[in-house]
Amino acid sequence: MRTELAYLAGIVDADGCISIGVDKAPMKAGKSPSFFHLVAIWQCDPQAVQLAQQLFGGNILKRKALNERSREGYGWVVTANRAIEFLYAIYPFLRIKRRQAELAFEFHTLKSRPRNENTYLEDQRRHRK
């Protein structure tokens, strides 16, 4: 398993994305958008994305070749708590995207706190008055 995690960390470093996604659907009801963790990788060969899905769940996407000079591609996307579990598992092996993983962990810690403890915006409003 350690070898697979190191391999997937290399894939994320080279062809991956660690991000925070935004769900704007709640805005239609006058509520704030919701935010979630997202990790994705894209490859021309499906083997790495299949391994990631096998070990951590998530979804595999297939992209057709855009023109005669491009190739089809395979993507793997995992979100929310599964994305954090994946990042914790590969973190010891990350090099290039290590800081992005650390920021995802910080965001996860903030997001996990009860709402009444998330006072940053309220503190900012008080200072403006």
Short mmCIF file of C-alpha atoms in Angstrom, two decimals:
data_model
loop_
_atom_site.label_atom_id
_atom_site.label_comp_id
_atom_site.label_asym_id
_atom_site.label_seq_id
_atom_site.Cartn_x
_atom_site.Cartn_y
_atom_site.Cartn_z
CA MET A 1 0.00 0.00 0.00
CA ARG A 2 2.88 2.37 0.78
CA THR A 3 4.16 2.02 -2.78
CA GLU A 4 0.72 2.84 -4.21
CA LEU A 5 0.42 5.93 -1.99
CA ALA A 6 3.85 7.18 -3.07
CA TYR A 7 2.91 6.55 -6.70
CA LEU A 8 -0.38 8.47 -6.33
CA ALA A 9 1.43 11.35 -4.61
CA GLY A 10 3.73 11.59 -7.64
CA ILE A 11 0.70 11.61 -9.93
CA VAL A 12 -0.91 14.41 -7.89
CA ASP A 13 2.36 16.38 -7.90
CA ALA A 14 2.61 16.06 -11.70
CA ASP A 15 -0.97 15.96 -12.98
CA GLY A 16 -3.16 16.76 -9.99
CA CYS A 17 -5.16 19.58 -8.52
CA ILE A 18 -5.89 20.27 -4.85
CA SER A 19 -8.62 22.84 -4.60
CA ILE A 20 -11.60 24.19 -2.73
CA GLY A 21 -14.84 23.94 -4.70
CA VAL A 22 -17.84 26.20 -4.37
CA ASP A 23 -21.46 25.07 -4.47
CA LYS A 24 -23.52 28.15 -5.36
CA ALA A 25 -26.88 26.33 -5.32
CA PRO A 26 -27.79 27.56 -1.80
CA MET A 27 -27.57 31.15 -3.09
CA LYS A 28 -30.82 30.61 -5.01
CA ALA A 29 -32.54 30.29 -1.63
CA GLY A 30 -30.79 33.40 -0.29
CA LYS A 31 -28.20 31.42 1.66
CA SER A 32 -24.43 31.51 1.57
CA PRO A 33 -22.62 29.22 -0.86
CA SER A 34 -21.06 26.08 0.56
CA PHE A 35 -17.42 25.13 0.12
CA PHE A 36 -15.83 21.70 -0.17
CA HIS A 37 -12.44 20.05 -0.65
CA LEU A 38 -11.61 18.70 -4.08
CA VAL A 39 -8.74 16.62 -5.41
CA ALA A 40 -8.49 15.70 -9.09
CA ILE A 41 -5.99 14.03 -11.39
CA TRP A 42 -6.00 13.82 -15.20
CA GLN A 43 -4.06 11.29 -17.23
CA CYS A 44 -4.04 9.98 -20.80
CA ASP A 45 -3.93 6.42 -19.48
CA PRO A 46 -6.68 5.22 -17.11
CA GLN A 47 -4.48 3.10 -14.81
CA ALA A 48 -3.65 5.79 -12.22
CA VAL A 49 -7.21 7.12 -11.99
CA GLN A 50 -8.52 3.56 -11.62
CA LEU A 51 -6.07 2.89 -8.80
CA ALA A 52 -7.09 6.09 -7.02
CA GLN A 53 -10.76 5.18 -7.29
CA GLN A 54 -10.13 1.62 -6.15
CA LEU A 55 -8.34 2.82 -3.00
CA PHE A 56 -10.32 5.99 -2.16
CA GLY A 57 -13.63 6.01 -4.05
CA GLY A 58 -14.54 9.11 -6.01
CA ASN A 59 -15.56 9.40 -9.64
CA ILE A 60 -13.80 8.67 -12.92
CA LEU A 61 -14.48 10.94 -15.88
CA LYS A 62 -13.57 10.36 -19.52
CA ARG A 63 -12.77 13.22 -21.87
CA LYS A 64 -12.83 12.65 -25.61
CA ALA A 65 -10.00 13.94 -27.77
CA LEU A 66 -10.72 17.55 -28.65
CA ASN A 67 -9.14 17.32 -32.10
CA GLU A 68 -6.85 15.09 -34.15
CA ARG A 69 -3.77 16.38 -32.31
CA SER A 70 -5.09 15.66 -28.82
CA ARG A 71 -5.72 12.43 -26.94
CA GLU A 72 -8.59 11.24 -24.83
CA GLY A 73 -8.09 11.67 -21.11
CA TYR A 74 -9.22 10.15 -17.86
CA GLY A 75 -9.89 12.09 -14.71
CA TRP A 76 -10.48 11.14 -11.11
CA VAL A 77 -12.26 13.48 -8.73
CA VAL A 78 -12.80 13.04 -5.02
CA THR A 79 -14.46 15.62 -2.77
CA ALA A 80 -15.28 16.47 0.84
CA ASN A 81 -14.02 14.17 3.61
CA ARG A 82 -12.77 11.54 1.18
CA ALA A 83 -10.51 14.16 -0.40
CA ILE A 84 -9.04 14.94 3.02
CA GLU A 85 -8.56 11.22 3.78
CA PHE A 86 -6.74 10.86 0.45
CA LEU A 87 -4.51 13.87 1.16
CA TYR A 88 -3.60 12.59 4.63
CA ALA A 89 -2.65 9.24 3.10
CA ILE A 90 -0.37 10.69 0.39
CA TYR A 91 0.93 13.70 2.36
CA PRO A 92 4.23 12.11 3.47
CA PHE A 93 5.13 11.58 -0.21
CA LEU A 94 4.00 14.93 -1.67
CA ARG A 95 6.66 17.39 -2.76
CA ILE A 96 5.29 19.96 -5.20
CA LYS A 97 1.73 20.15 -3.89
CA ARG A 98 2.61 19.76 -0.21
CA ARG A 99 1.66 23.36 0.68
CA GLN A 100 -1.72 23.02 -1.06
CA ALA A 101 -2.41 19.90 1.02
CA GLU A 102 -1.50 21.79 4.21
CA LEU A 103 -3.92 24.57 3.26
CA ALA A 104 -6.63 21.95 2.65
CA PHE A 105 -5.99 20.56 6.15
CA GLU A 106 -6.27 24.06 7.65
CA PHE A 107 -9.51 24.69 5.77
CA HIS A 108 -10.86 21.33 6.93
CA THR A 109 -10.08 22.24 10.55
CA LEU A 110 -11.91 25.58 10.20
CA LYS A 111 -14.84 24.00 8.40
CA SER A 112 -15.16 21.33 11.11
CA ARG A 113 -15.57 23.88 13.90
CA PRO A 114 -19.08 24.73 15.11
CA ARG A 115 -20.54 27.79 13.38
CA ASN A 116 -20.53 29.86 16.57
CA GLU A 117 -16.73 29.45 16.74
CA ASN A 118 -16.23 30.82 13.21
CA THR A 119 -16.14 34.44 14.24
CA TYR A 120 -13.74 35.95 11.72
CA LEU A 121 -16.43 37.68 9.66
CA GLU A 122 -18.28 38.86 12.75
CA ASP A 123 -15.04 40.33 14.14
CA GLN A 124 -14.46 42.12 10.84
CA ARG A 125 -17.98 43.61 10.94
CA ARG A 126 -17.45 44.89 14.50
CA HIS A 127 -14.19 46.60 13.52
CA ARG A 128 -15.86 48.44 10.63
CA LYS A 129 -18.39 50.14 12.95
#
